[in-house]
Coordinates of C-alpha atoms in Angstrom, one line a residue:
Chain W
M11 CA 27.5 9.6 9.6
Y12 CA 23.9 9.7 8.6
R13 CA 20.9 11.8 9.2
I14 CA 17.2 11.0 8.8
I15 CA 15.3 13.0 6.2
E16 CA 11.6 13.0 6.3
H17 CA 8.7 13.8 4.0
T18 CA 5.0 13.7 4.7
A19 CA 4.4 10.0 4.0
D20 CA 7.9 8.8 3.6
I21 CA 11.3 8.6 5.2
G22 CA 14.9 8.5 4.0
I23 CA 18.5 9.1 4.9
E24 CA 21.5 11.2 3.9
A25 CA 24.7 9.2 4.6
C26 CA 28.3 10.4 4.2
G27 CA 31.6 8.6 4.0
K28 CA 35.2 9.5 3.1
N29 CA 34.9 6.9 0.4
I30 CA 31.9 5.2 -1.2
E31 CA 32.3 2.1 0.9
E32 CA 31.9 4.1 4.1
A33 CA 28.9 5.9 2.7
F34 CA 27.3 2.5 1.9
E35 CA 28.0 1.3 5.4
N36 CA 26.5 4.5 6.9
A37 CA 23.4 4.2 4.7
A38 CA 22.8 0.7 6.0
K39 CA 23.3 1.9 9.6
G40 CA 20.8 4.7 9.0
M41 CA 18.3 2.3 7.5
F42 CA 18.4 0.0 10.6
S43 CA 18.1 3.0 12.9
I44 CA 14.7 3.6 11.2
I45 CA 13.7 0.0 11.5
T46 CA 14.6 -0.3 15.1
N47 CA 13.8 3.2 16.3
N48 CA 17.5 3.7 17.2
G49 CA 18.0 0.7 19.4
K50 CA 21.6 -0.5 20.2
I51 CA 22.4 -3.5 18.1
E52 CA 25.1 -5.9 19.3
R53 CA 27.5 -7.9 17.2
K54 CA 26.4 -11.5 17.8
I55 CA 25.8 -12.8 14.2
E56 CA 27.6 -12.0 11.0
R57 CA 26.4 -12.4 7.4
K58 CA 28.6 -12.3 4.3
I59 CA 26.9 -10.6 1.4
E60 CA 28.1 -10.4 -2.2
I61 CA 26.3 -8.4 -4.9
A62 CA 27.2 -8.4 -8.5
R63 CA 27.4 -4.9 -10.1
E64 CA 24.9 -4.8 -12.9
G65 CA 24.4 -1.0 -13.3
D66 CA 25.6 2.2 -11.8
D67 CA 26.5 3.0 -8.2
E68 CA 22.9 4.0 -7.4
M69 CA 21.6 0.6 -8.5
L70 CA 24.3 -1.1 -6.5
L71 CA 23.2 0.9 -3.4
V72 CA 19.5 -0.1 -4.0
D73 CA 20.6 -3.8 -4.3
W74 CA 22.7 -3.5 -1.2
L75 CA 19.9 -2.1 1.0
S76 CA 17.3 -4.4 -0.5
E77 CA 19.4 -7.4 0.4
L78 CA 19.6 -6.2 4.0
I79 CA 15.8 -5.7 4.1
Y80 CA 15.4 -9.2 2.7
L81 CA 17.7 -10.7 5.4
H82 CA 15.9 -8.7 8.1
D83 CA 12.5 -9.9 6.9
V84 CA 13.3 -13.6 6.4
E85 CA 15.8 -14.2 9.3
K86 CA 14.4 -11.5 11.6
L87 CA 17.9 -10.0 12.0
V88 CA 19.0 -6.4 12.6
F89 CA 22.4 -5.2 11.8
G90 CA 24.4 -2.3 13.4
D91 CA 27.8 -2.6 11.9
F92 CA 29.1 -3.2 8.3
R93 CA 32.3 -3.7 6.4
V94 CA 31.9 -3.0 2.7
K95 CA 34.3 -3.4 -0.2
I96 CA 33.4 -2.4 -3.7
N97 CA 35.3 -3.1 -6.8
D98 CA 33.7 -5.0 -9.7
K99 CA 31.3 -6.3 -7.2
L100 CA 30.2 -5.5 -3.6
V101 CA 31.5 -7.8 -0.9
A102 CA 30.4 -7.1 2.6
T103 CA 30.0 -8.4 6.2
A104 CA 27.1 -7.3 8.2
Y105 CA 27.2 -7.7 12.0
G106 CA 24.1 -7.9 14.2
E107 CA 21.7 -10.0 16.1
K108 CA 18.1 -11.3 16.2
Y109 CA 15.5 -8.6 16.3
D110 CA 14.0 -8.2 19.8
R111 CA 11.2 -5.6 20.0
A112 CA 11.8 -4.9 23.7
K113 CA 15.6 -4.4 23.3
H114 CA 15.9 -2.7 19.9
G115 CA 12.8 -0.6 19.9
Y116 CA 9.9 -0.5 17.5
G117 CA 10.5 1.6 14.4
V118 CA 9.0 1.4 10.9
E119 CA 8.5 -1.4 8.5
I120 CA 10.4 -0.5 5.3
K121 CA 8.7 -1.9 2.3
G122 CA 11.4 -1.0 -0.2
V123 CA 14.2 1.2 -1.4
A124 CA 13.1 3.9 -3.9
Y125 CA 14.9 5.1 -7.0
H126 CA 13.0 8.3 -6.6
M127 CA 15.4 11.2 -5.9
L128 CA 18.1 8.7 -5.3
E129 CA 21.5 10.4 -5.4
I130 CA 25.2 9.5 -4.8
K131 CA 27.3 12.7 -4.9
R132 CA 31.0 13.2 -4.6
N133 CA 32.3 16.3 -2.7
K134 CA 35.6 17.4 -1.2
K135 CA 35.1 15.3 1.9
G136 CA 34.1 12.1 0.1
F137 CA 30.6 10.8 -0.8
V138 CA 27.1 11.7 0.1
I139 CA 24.2 9.3 -0.4
R140 CA 20.5 10.4 -0.4
V141 CA 18.0 7.6 -0.5
L142 CA 14.3 7.3 0.3
F143 CA 12.3 4.3 1.6
D144 CA 8.8 3.3 1.0
I145 CA 7.1 2.7 4.3
Chain N
M25 CA 5.1 24.2 -3.5
W26 CA 3.9 23.5 -7.0
N27 CA 3.0 26.6 -9.1
G28 CA 2.0 24.9 -12.3
P29 CA -1.3 25.5 -14.1
L30 CA -4.5 23.9 -12.7
N31 CA -7.3 25.1 -15.0
K32 CA -10.7 24.8 -13.5
I33 CA -13.1 22.6 -15.5
D34 CA -15.9 22.5 -12.9
D35 CA -16.1 22.5 -9.1
Y36 CA -14.4 19.1 -8.8
R37 CA -12.1 19.0 -11.8
Y38 CA -8.8 20.8 -12.5
E39 CA -6.8 20.2 -15.6
I40 CA -3.0 20.3 -16.2
P41 CA -2.9 21.3 -19.9
K42 CA -1.0 19.0 -22.2
S43 CA 1.3 21.9 -23.2
Y44 CA 2.6 22.2 -19.6
K45 CA 5.9 20.5 -20.3
G46 CA 6.4 22.1 -23.6
I47 CA 5.4 20.9 -27.1
D48 CA 8.6 20.0 -28.9
G49 CA 10.9 18.2 -26.4
K50 CA 11.3 14.5 -25.8
L51 CA 9.4 14.6 -22.5
N52 CA 6.2 16.2 -23.6
M53 CA 2.9 15.2 -22.0
R54 CA 1.1 12.9 -24.3
V55 CA -2.3 13.6 -22.7
P56 CA -3.5 16.3 -20.3
G57 CA -3.5 15.7 -16.5
M58 CA -6.6 16.1 -14.3
I59 CA -6.9 16.4 -10.6
Y60 CA -10.2 15.8 -8.8
A61 CA -10.6 18.1 -5.8
L62 CA -12.7 20.6 -3.9
P63 CA -11.4 24.1 -4.3
E64 CA -10.4 24.3 -0.6
M65 CA -8.2 21.3 -1.1
L66 CA -6.0 22.9 -3.7
P67 CA -3.5 24.7 -1.4
L68 CA -2.7 21.4 0.3
I69 CA -2.4 19.6 -3.1
R70 CA 0.0 22.3 -4.3
K71 CA 2.1 22.0 -1.2
D72 CA 4.1 19.1 -2.4
N73 CA 5.1 18.1 -5.8
A74 CA 2.4 15.6 -6.5
P75 CA 0.8 17.5 -9.4
E76 CA 4.2 17.5 -11.2
Q77 CA 4.1 13.7 -10.8
T78 CA 0.7 13.6 -12.4
A79 CA 2.2 15.5 -15.4
N80 CA 5.2 13.1 -15.4
V81 CA 2.9 10.2 -15.7
A82 CA 1.3 11.8 -18.8
T83 CA 4.6 11.3 -20.6
L84 CA 4.5 7.5 -20.4
P85 CA 4.3 5.8 -23.8
G86 CA 0.9 4.6 -24.8
I87 CA -1.0 6.6 -22.1
V88 CA -4.6 7.3 -23.1
G89 CA -7.4 9.7 -22.0
R90 CA -5.9 11.7 -19.1
S91 CA -3.3 11.2 -16.4
L92 CA -5.6 11.4 -13.3
A93 CA -5.2 12.1 -9.7
M94 CA -7.8 11.5 -7.0
P95 CA -8.6 14.1 -4.2
D96 CA -6.4 12.2 -1.8
I97 CA -3.4 12.8 -4.1
H98 CA 0.0 13.1 -2.4
W99 CA 3.6 12.8 -3.3
G100 CA 4.7 9.3 -4.1
Y101 CA 7.5 7.5 -5.9
G102 CA 7.2 7.9 -9.6
F103 CA 3.4 8.1 -9.7
P104 CA 1.7 10.2 -7.1
I105 CA -0.4 8.3 -4.5
G106 CA -3.9 8.7 -5.7
G107 CA -2.7 8.4 -9.3
V108 CA -4.7 6.6 -12.1
A109 CA -3.4 6.0 -15.6
A110 CA -4.5 3.8 -18.4
T111 CA -2.1 2.7 -21.1
E112 CA -3.0 1.2 -24.4
Y113 CA -2.8 -2.6 -24.4
E114 CA -1.0 -3.2 -27.7
E115 CA 1.5 -0.3 -27.6
G116 CA 1.5 1.0 -24.1
V117 CA 3.8 0.4 -21.1
I118 CA 3.3 -1.1 -17.6
S119 CA 5.1 0.5 -14.6
P120 CA 5.6 -0.9 -11.1
G121 CA 5.8 2.7 -10.0
G122 CA 2.1 2.9 -10.9
V123 CA 1.3 0.1 -8.5
G124 CA 3.6 0.7 -5.6
F125 CA 5.6 -1.6 -3.3
D126 CA 2.6 -2.9 -1.5
I127 CA 0.9 -4.7 -4.4
N128 CA -2.8 -5.2 -3.8
C129 CA -2.9 -3.3 -0.6
G130 CA -6.6 -3.2 0.0
V131 CA -9.6 -3.1 2.2
R132 CA -12.2 -5.7 3.2
L133 CA -15.4 -5.2 5.1
V134 CA -17.2 -7.9 7.1
R135 CA -20.7 -7.3 8.3
T136 CA -22.4 -8.8 11.4
N137 CA -26.0 -9.0 12.8
I138 CA -24.7 -7.5 16.1
K139 CA -26.1 -4.1 17.0
F140 CA -24.3 -1.4 19.0
E141 CA -26.9 -1.7 21.8
Q142 CA -26.0 -5.3 22.3
I143 CA -22.4 -4.6 23.3
N144 CA -20.5 -2.4 25.7
K145 CA -17.0 -1.1 26.4
S146 CA -15.7 -4.2 28.1
I147 CA -16.9 -6.4 25.2
I148 CA -15.1 -4.1 22.7
K149 CA -11.9 -4.3 24.8
E150 CA -12.1 -8.0 25.1
L151 CA -12.8 -8.4 21.4
T152 CA -10.0 -6.0 20.3
D153 CA -7.5 -7.8 22.6
E154 CA -8.6 -11.1 21.2
L155 CA -8.2 -9.9 17.6
F156 CA -4.7 -8.5 18.5
K157 CA -3.8 -11.9 19.9
N158 CA -5.3 -13.9 17.1
I159 CA -3.9 -11.9 14.1
P160 CA -0.2 -11.3 14.0
S161 CA 0.7 -7.6 13.6
G162 CA 3.6 -5.2 13.9
V163 CA 7.0 -4.8 12.3
G164 CA 8.3 -8.2 11.2
S165 CA 5.1 -9.9 12.1
E166 CA 5.0 -13.6 11.2
A167 CA 1.9 -15.6 10.6
K168 CA 0.8 -18.5 12.7
I169 CA 1.5 -21.0 10.0
K170 CA 4.6 -21.4 7.9
L171 CA 4.0 -22.6 4.3
N172 CA 6.5 -24.6 2.3
K173 CA 7.4 -23.6 -1.2
P174 CA 4.9 -25.7 -3.1
Q175 CA 2.1 -24.5 -0.8
L176 CA 3.2 -20.9 -1.4
D177 CA 3.2 -21.4 -5.1
E178 CA -0.4 -22.5 -4.8
V179 CA -1.2 -19.4 -2.8
L180 CA 0.4 -17.2 -5.6
Q181 CA -1.6 -19.0 -8.3
M182 CA -4.9 -19.3 -6.5
G183 CA -5.3 -16.3 -4.2
A184 CA -8.2 -16.4 -1.8
R185 CA -9.5 -19.7 -3.1
W186 CA -6.4 -21.4 -1.6
A187 CA -7.3 -20.1 1.8
V188 CA -11.0 -21.2 1.5
E189 CA -10.0 -24.7 0.3
H190 CA -7.8 -25.0 3.3
G191 CA -10.5 -24.1 5.8
Y192 CA -10.0 -20.3 6.0
G193 CA -13.5 -19.0 5.3
W194 CA -16.5 -19.9 3.3
E195 CA -17.0 -20.8 -0.3
E196 CA -19.4 -17.8 -0.8
D197 CA -16.8 -15.4 0.4
L198 CA -15.0 -15.6 -2.9
E199 CA -17.9 -14.1 -4.8
Y200 CA -17.6 -10.9 -2.8
L201 CA -13.9 -10.1 -3.5
E202 CA -12.7 -8.0 -6.4
E203 CA -11.6 -10.5 -9.2
N204 CA -13.1 -13.2 -6.9
G205 CA -9.8 -13.0 -5.0
C206 CA -7.6 -14.3 -7.9
M207 CA -6.0 -12.7 -10.9
E208 CA -5.7 -15.6 -13.4
E209 CA -2.6 -14.1 -15.1
A210 CA -0.5 -15.0 -12.0
D211 CA 2.4 -17.3 -12.8
A212 CA 4.5 -18.3 -9.8
S213 CA 7.5 -18.9 -12.0
A214 CA 7.7 -15.1 -12.5
V215 CA 8.4 -14.7 -8.7
S216 CA 11.9 -14.9 -7.3
E217 CA 13.0 -17.3 -4.6
K218 CA 13.6 -14.4 -2.3
A219 CA 10.0 -13.1 -2.6
K220 CA 8.7 -16.6 -2.0
E221 CA 10.9 -17.0 1.2
R222 CA 9.5 -13.7 2.4
G223 CA 5.9 -14.9 1.7
M224 CA 6.2 -18.3 3.3
S225 CA 6.0 -17.0 6.9
Q226 CA 3.7 -14.0 6.3
V227 CA 0.4 -15.3 4.8
G228 CA -2.1 -14.3 7.4
S229 CA -0.4 -11.3 9.0
L230 CA -1.4 -7.7 9.3
G231 CA 2.0 -6.0 9.1
A232 CA 2.7 -2.5 10.3
G233 CA 2.3 1.2 9.5
N234 CA -1.1 2.4 8.4
H235 CA -2.5 -1.1 8.2
F236 CA -5.2 -1.9 10.7
L237 CA -8.1 -4.0 11.8
E238 CA -11.1 -2.1 13.2
I239 CA -14.4 -3.0 14.9
Q240 CA -16.7 -0.3 13.6
K241 CA -20.2 1.0 14.2
V242 CA -22.3 2.1 11.3
E243 CA -23.0 5.7 12.3
E244 CA -24.9 7.1 9.4
I245 CA -26.7 5.9 6.3
F246 CA -26.8 8.1 3.2
D247 CA -28.4 5.7 0.7
E248 CA -31.0 3.4 2.3
N249 CA -31.5 1.3 -0.8
A250 CA -27.9 0.6 -1.5
A251 CA -27.1 0.0 2.2
K252 CA -29.9 -2.6 2.4
I253 CA -28.5 -4.4 -0.7
Y254 CA -25.0 -4.4 0.8
G255 CA -26.5 -5.8 4.1
I256 CA -25.7 -2.7 6.1
E257 CA -27.8 -0.7 8.6
K258 CA -27.5 2.0 11.2
N259 CA -25.9 1.0 14.5
Q260 CA -24.7 -2.3 13.1
I261 CA -21.2 -3.6 14.1
V262 CA -18.9 -4.3 11.2
V263 CA -15.2 -5.2 10.8
M264 CA -12.8 -3.5 8.5
I265 CA -9.4 -5.0 7.5
H266 CA -6.7 -3.0 5.7
T267 CA -3.5 -4.8 4.7
G268 CA -1.7 -6.0 1.6
S269 CA 0.8 -8.5 0.2
R270 CA 3.5 -8.0 2.9
G271 CA 7.1 -8.8 2.3
C272 CA 6.2 -11.1 -0.6
G273 CA 4.7 -8.2 -2.6
H274 CA 7.5 -5.7 -1.5
Q275 CA 10.1 -8.1 -2.8
I276 CA 8.3 -8.6 -6.2
C277 CA 8.2 -4.9 -6.6
T278 CA 11.9 -4.5 -5.7
D279 CA 12.9 -7.3 -8.1
Y280 CA 10.9 -5.9 -11.0
L281 CA 11.9 -2.3 -10.5
R282 CA 15.4 -3.4 -11.2
V283 CA 14.4 -5.5 -14.3
L284 CA 12.4 -2.6 -15.6
E285 CA 15.2 -0.1 -14.9
Q286 CA 17.2 -2.0 -17.4
A287 CA 14.3 -2.4 -19.8
V288 CA 14.0 1.4 -20.0
K289 CA 17.4 1.5 -21.7
K290 CA 16.7 -1.5 -23.9
Y291 CA 13.5 -0.1 -25.3
K292 CA 14.9 3.4 -25.4
I293 CA 12.1 4.9 -23.3
E294 CA 12.7 8.5 -22.2
L295 CA 11.5 9.2 -18.6
P296 CA 11.3 12.3 -16.4
D297 CA 11.8 10.3 -13.2
R298 CA 13.8 7.1 -12.7
Q299 CA 11.0 5.6 -10.5
L300 CA 8.7 5.6 -13.5
A301 CA 10.7 2.7 -14.9
C302 CA 8.5 0.7 -17.2
A303 CA 8.4 -1.7 -20.2
P304 CA 6.0 -2.3 -23.0
L305 CA 3.1 -4.5 -21.9
K306 CA 3.9 -6.7 -24.8
S307 CA 7.6 -7.1 -24.0
K308 CA 9.0 -10.1 -22.1
E309 CA 9.9 -7.8 -19.1
G310 CA 6.4 -6.2 -19.1
E311 CA 4.7 -9.6 -19.3
Q312 CA 6.8 -11.1 -16.5
Y313 CA 6.2 -8.1 -14.2
F314 CA 2.5 -8.4 -14.8
K315 CA 2.5 -12.1 -13.9
G316 CA 4.6 -11.5 -10.8
M317 CA 2.4 -8.6 -9.8
A318 CA -0.7 -10.8 -10.2
C319 CA 1.0 -13.4 -7.8
A320 CA 1.4 -10.6 -5.2
A321 CA -2.2 -9.6 -5.6
N322 CA -3.3 -13.2 -5.1
F323 CA -1.0 -13.4 -2.0
A324 CA -2.8 -10.3 -0.6
W325 CA -6.3 -11.8 -1.2
A326 CA -5.2 -15.0 0.6
N327 CA -3.8 -12.9 3.4
R328 CA -7.0 -10.9 4.0
Q329 CA -9.0 -14.2 3.7
M330 CA -7.1 -15.8 6.5
I331 CA -7.4 -12.7 8.6
V332 CA -11.2 -12.8 8.0
H333 CA -11.2 -16.4 9.3
W334 CA -9.5 -15.4 12.5
V335 CA -11.8 -12.4 12.9
R336 CA -14.8 -14.8 12.7
Q337 CA -13.1 -17.1 15.2
S338 CA -12.4 -14.2 17.6
F339 CA -16.1 -13.1 17.5
E340 CA -17.2 -16.8 18.0
K341 CA -15.0 -17.0 21.1
I342 CA -16.2 -13.7 22.7
F343 CA -20.0 -14.0 21.7
K344 CA -20.1 -17.8 22.1
E345 CA -22.1 -18.0 18.8
D346 CA -21.4 -19.3 15.3
A347 CA -20.1 -16.8 12.8
E348 CA -22.9 -17.9 10.4
N349 CA -25.5 -17.1 13.0
M350 CA -23.9 -13.7 13.6
G351 CA -24.3 -13.1 9.8
M352 CA -20.5 -12.4 9.4
K353 CA -20.6 -12.2 5.6
I354 CA -18.0 -10.3 3.5
V355 CA -19.6 -7.1 2.1
Y356 CA -16.7 -6.6 -0.3
D357 CA -12.9 -6.5 -0.8
V358 CA -11.2 -3.9 -2.9
C359 CA -7.6 -3.4 -3.9
H360 CA -6.1 0.1 -4.1
N361 CA -2.6 -0.7 -5.5
I362 CA -2.9 -2.6 -8.7
A363 CA -2.6 -2.7 -12.5
K364 CA -5.3 -4.5 -14.4
I365 CA -6.2 -5.2 -18.0
E366 CA -9.7 -3.8 -18.5
E367 CA -11.9 -2.4 -21.3
H368 CA -13.0 1.2 -21.1
E369 CA -14.6 3.7 -23.4
I370 CA -12.0 6.4 -24.2
D371 CA -12.8 9.3 -26.5
G372 CA -15.9 7.4 -27.6
K373 CA -14.0 4.3 -28.5
R374 CA -14.0 0.9 -26.6
M375 CA -10.4 0.1 -25.7
K376 CA -8.4 -2.6 -24.0
V377 CA -6.1 -0.9 -21.6
C378 CA -3.9 -1.5 -18.6
V379 CA -5.3 0.6 -15.7
H380 CA -2.8 1.5 -13.1
R381 CA -4.4 2.4 -9.7
K382 CA -1.9 3.5 -7.1
G383 CA -3.8 4.6 -4.1
A384 CA -7.0 4.5 -6.0
T385 CA -10.0 2.1 -5.9
R386 CA -12.0 0.5 -8.7
S387 CA -15.5 2.0 -8.7
F388 CA -17.5 0.0 -11.3
G389 CA -21.1 1.1 -11.6
P390 CA -24.4 -0.7 -12.1
D391 CA -24.6 -3.5 -14.7
S392 CA -20.9 -4.3 -14.7
S393 CA -20.3 -8.0 -15.3
E394 CA -17.3 -7.8 -13.0
I395 CA -19.3 -7.3 -9.9
P396 CA -21.4 -9.7 -7.8
G397 CA -24.9 -10.3 -9.2
K398 CA -26.5 -9.2 -6.0
Y399 CA -24.9 -5.7 -6.4
R400 CA -25.4 -5.3 -10.1
S401 CA -28.4 -3.0 -9.8
I402 CA -26.5 -0.4 -7.7
G403 CA -22.8 -0.8 -8.5
Q404 CA -19.9 -2.3 -6.5
P405 CA -19.2 -1.4 -2.9
V406 CA -16.1 1.0 -2.5
L407 CA -14.4 0.9 0.8
I408 CA -12.5 4.0 2.1
P409 CA -10.6 3.6 5.3
G410 CA -10.0 6.7 7.4
D411 CA -7.5 7.2 10.2
M412 CA -8.1 5.5 13.6
G413 CA -9.7 8.4 15.3
S414 CA -12.3 9.4 12.8
E415 CA -14.4 7.5 10.3
S416 CA -14.4 5.2 7.3
Y417 CA -16.8 5.2 4.4
L418 CA -18.8 2.7 2.3
L419 CA -19.5 4.1 -1.1
K420 CA -21.0 2.7 -4.3
G421 CA -19.4 2.7 -7.8
T422 CA -21.0 4.7 -10.6
K423 CA -21.2 4.7 -14.4
K424 CA -19.8 8.2 -14.2
A425 CA -16.6 6.8 -12.9
E426 CA -16.0 5.5 -16.4
E427 CA -14.5 8.9 -17.2
A428 CA -11.7 7.8 -14.7
F429 CA -11.5 4.3 -16.1
G430 CA -13.8 3.1 -13.3
S431 CA -11.8 4.5 -10.4
T432 CA -12.2 6.7 -7.3
C433 CA -10.2 7.7 -4.2
H434 CA -8.7 5.3 -1.6
G435 CA -8.3 7.0 1.7
A436 CA -7.2 10.0 3.7
G437 CA -3.5 10.4 3.1
R438 CA -1.0 11.8 5.6
V439 CA -0.5 15.6 6.1
M440 CA 2.3 15.2 8.6
S441 CA 5.4 13.0 8.7
R442 CA 5.7 10.3 11.3
E443 CA 8.7 12.0 12.9
E444 CA 6.7 15.2 13.2
A445 CA 3.8 13.3 14.7
K446 CA 6.1 11.7 17.3
R447 CA 7.6 15.1 18.2
R448 CA 4.1 16.5 18.7
W449 CA 2.3 13.8 20.6
R450 CA 3.0 10.9 23.0
G451 CA 1.3 7.6 22.2
S452 CA -0.4 7.6 25.6
E453 CA -1.9 11.0 24.9
I454 CA -3.4 9.7 21.7
A455 CA -4.7 6.6 23.5
R456 CA -6.5 8.8 26.1
M457 CA -7.9 11.1 23.4
L458 CA -9.3 8.1 21.6
E459 CA -10.7 6.7 24.9
G460 CA -12.5 10.0 25.4
K461 CA -14.2 9.4 22.0
G462 CA -15.1 5.8 23.1
I463 CA -12.5 4.2 21.0
Y464 CA -10.3 1.4 22.4
A465 CA -7.0 1.0 20.6
H466 CA -4.5 -1.9 20.9
P467 CA -1.4 -0.9 19.0
A468 CA 1.8 -3.0 18.6
S469 CA 3.5 -0.1 20.3
M470 CA 2.8 3.3 21.7
V471 CA 5.1 4.8 19.1
V472 CA 2.7 3.7 16.4
M473 CA -0.1 5.4 18.3
A474 CA 1.7 8.8 18.0
E475 CA 2.7 8.2 14.4
E476 CA -0.8 7.3 13.4
S477 CA -2.5 10.1 15.3
P478 CA -5.7 11.2 13.5
D479 CA -4.4 14.7 13.2
A480 CA -1.5 13.5 11.1
Y481 CA -4.0 12.6 8.3
K482 CA -6.1 14.6 5.9
D483 CA -9.8 14.8 6.6
V484 CA -11.2 11.7 4.9
S485 CA -14.7 13.2 4.7
M486 CA -13.5 16.0 2.4
V487 CA -11.9 13.4 0.1
V488 CA -15.1 11.4 0.0
N489 CA -17.2 14.5 -0.6
A490 CA -15.0 15.5 -3.6
T491 CA -15.4 12.1 -5.3
H492 CA -19.1 12.1 -4.4
G493 CA -19.5 15.6 -5.9
A494 CA -17.6 14.6 -9.0
G495 CA -19.8 11.5 -9.3
L496 CA -16.9 9.0 -9.2
S497 CA -18.5 7.2 -6.2
L498 CA -21.5 8.0 -4.1
K499 CA -21.8 7.9 -0.3
V500 CA -23.7 4.9 1.2
A501 CA -22.7 4.8 4.8
R502 CA -20.2 6.2 7.3
M503 CA -18.6 4.0 10.0
V504 CA -16.8 5.1 13.2
P505 CA -14.2 3.0 15.0
L506 CA -14.9 1.3 18.4
G507 CA -11.9 -1.0 18.6
V508 CA -8.6 -0.7 16.7
V509 CA -5.8 -3.1 16.2
K510 CA -2.7 -1.3 14.8
G511 CA 0.4 -3.0 13.5

């Protein structure tokens, strides 16, 4: 589950999950819904992603989303589904396909993931992530 | 809503006192803050938390003079957009948050000998469509050429010169670019493989969002003498290009935010906001970021240079005339997201400082050695893009701007989120409204049209009047759009 949060010149997401892995998955889904303007993304291609943990959960989240932006930019891929495992590092599979403007819609070009107001909170139901993007 | 103190200094200057964040904590302001604005702009400026960000910037180690904000100030990440700060060269810090993700996002203006009377609506449409076809734009836009890594390294080191040496533009173009289109501090070894991969397919692309390419008409001249020296006259057709360093610069910012996040702990720097991550200029991390940032700046200059080449080609095709004969010279090129080592007079002392301009433009006045000889009697051209329905400005830099480390405003700034704009308007409505004003727009999508609706932006004329009144830059000419290419 995620929802888009907006501010005058920027955009972000609030993503929840029963554990931190699910919250990371939903944050990524939310990010691609912004990039594609909510187009349906099929599972045609998968990419394995591994990210070493070099700081706190927040930094790991920024690294995770930044890696996906990089893959999107270089390989022109969009992803709609994710499996994330986090222990001493993040190991994930991202499922998606080549970006097609006509099929996926035309959203916003995300320049980067901001540390500004970045937050990962634990509550009774699990985890809530708040993250903003520079667009 | 921000309710902090904004003490009026004069009709254009409002100070946030140094004591605002207390006087005995770890996060005190080291210098006062100052916001340039017209009185009627203050409610809007107070609406978001941007003044607080101006105060936050004032806590950075080594900051000198004042933490400044231009009249187009709005809430950003770390620094406000419209923020200007100078840090002391030997002891101060450098912060990627003071530059932004789109390093050397900037504006370039190309003049022509073509007069408004010589063209008509169908020529504008043809020309705009040709520009749209010739210059890749939109989300994920890829350039027409793909460079290999050694070539990209050359771009990162050489900037606009690389483009000119490879046939994109004229030798004389380089003279009319800020820094002559190259920051010499660039070192491609400070740029990650990822950033290079993102750069390889994007040199010569417009990108998306607020970036644009416009065919404009010079509508009004305020300063005949300066306009003449810049080669500008009433009813002339000019072309404005607004874009930056694309994915390459975004990745360099992303990479170094992370490095500097760690450096904050290493150098025990106390910050009020994580996005203000920084390192001493003289540290390894600070030096590496500066070299990488300079590479991104060079990428952006090469990018705009290639776009100019295709703009000239498009004009040649439509008018069946050489670009030289059409007088398509570059008036100037400015960056509005950058950090630079410059010398300024601060509290009566000449100092070497690192000036961060985030959503702010350099505005050097007459006699500056950094500006083209031809412009030295009047100051550098300052280019202020507006939104697509209204107007853009050509200003001139002033000696007075020295109080702001030679800086002025950069544009309009949004007043409404993209989502709100999309809820309010349909892209086709905006297209019709523009058509009614005699503006033909070719956007990458109708969604962009709604998002970039003129009413979603602040009134750029008010921003320009505020800096004119404060003396940071003076009005030379006003341009209105005729044809718009939107990413």
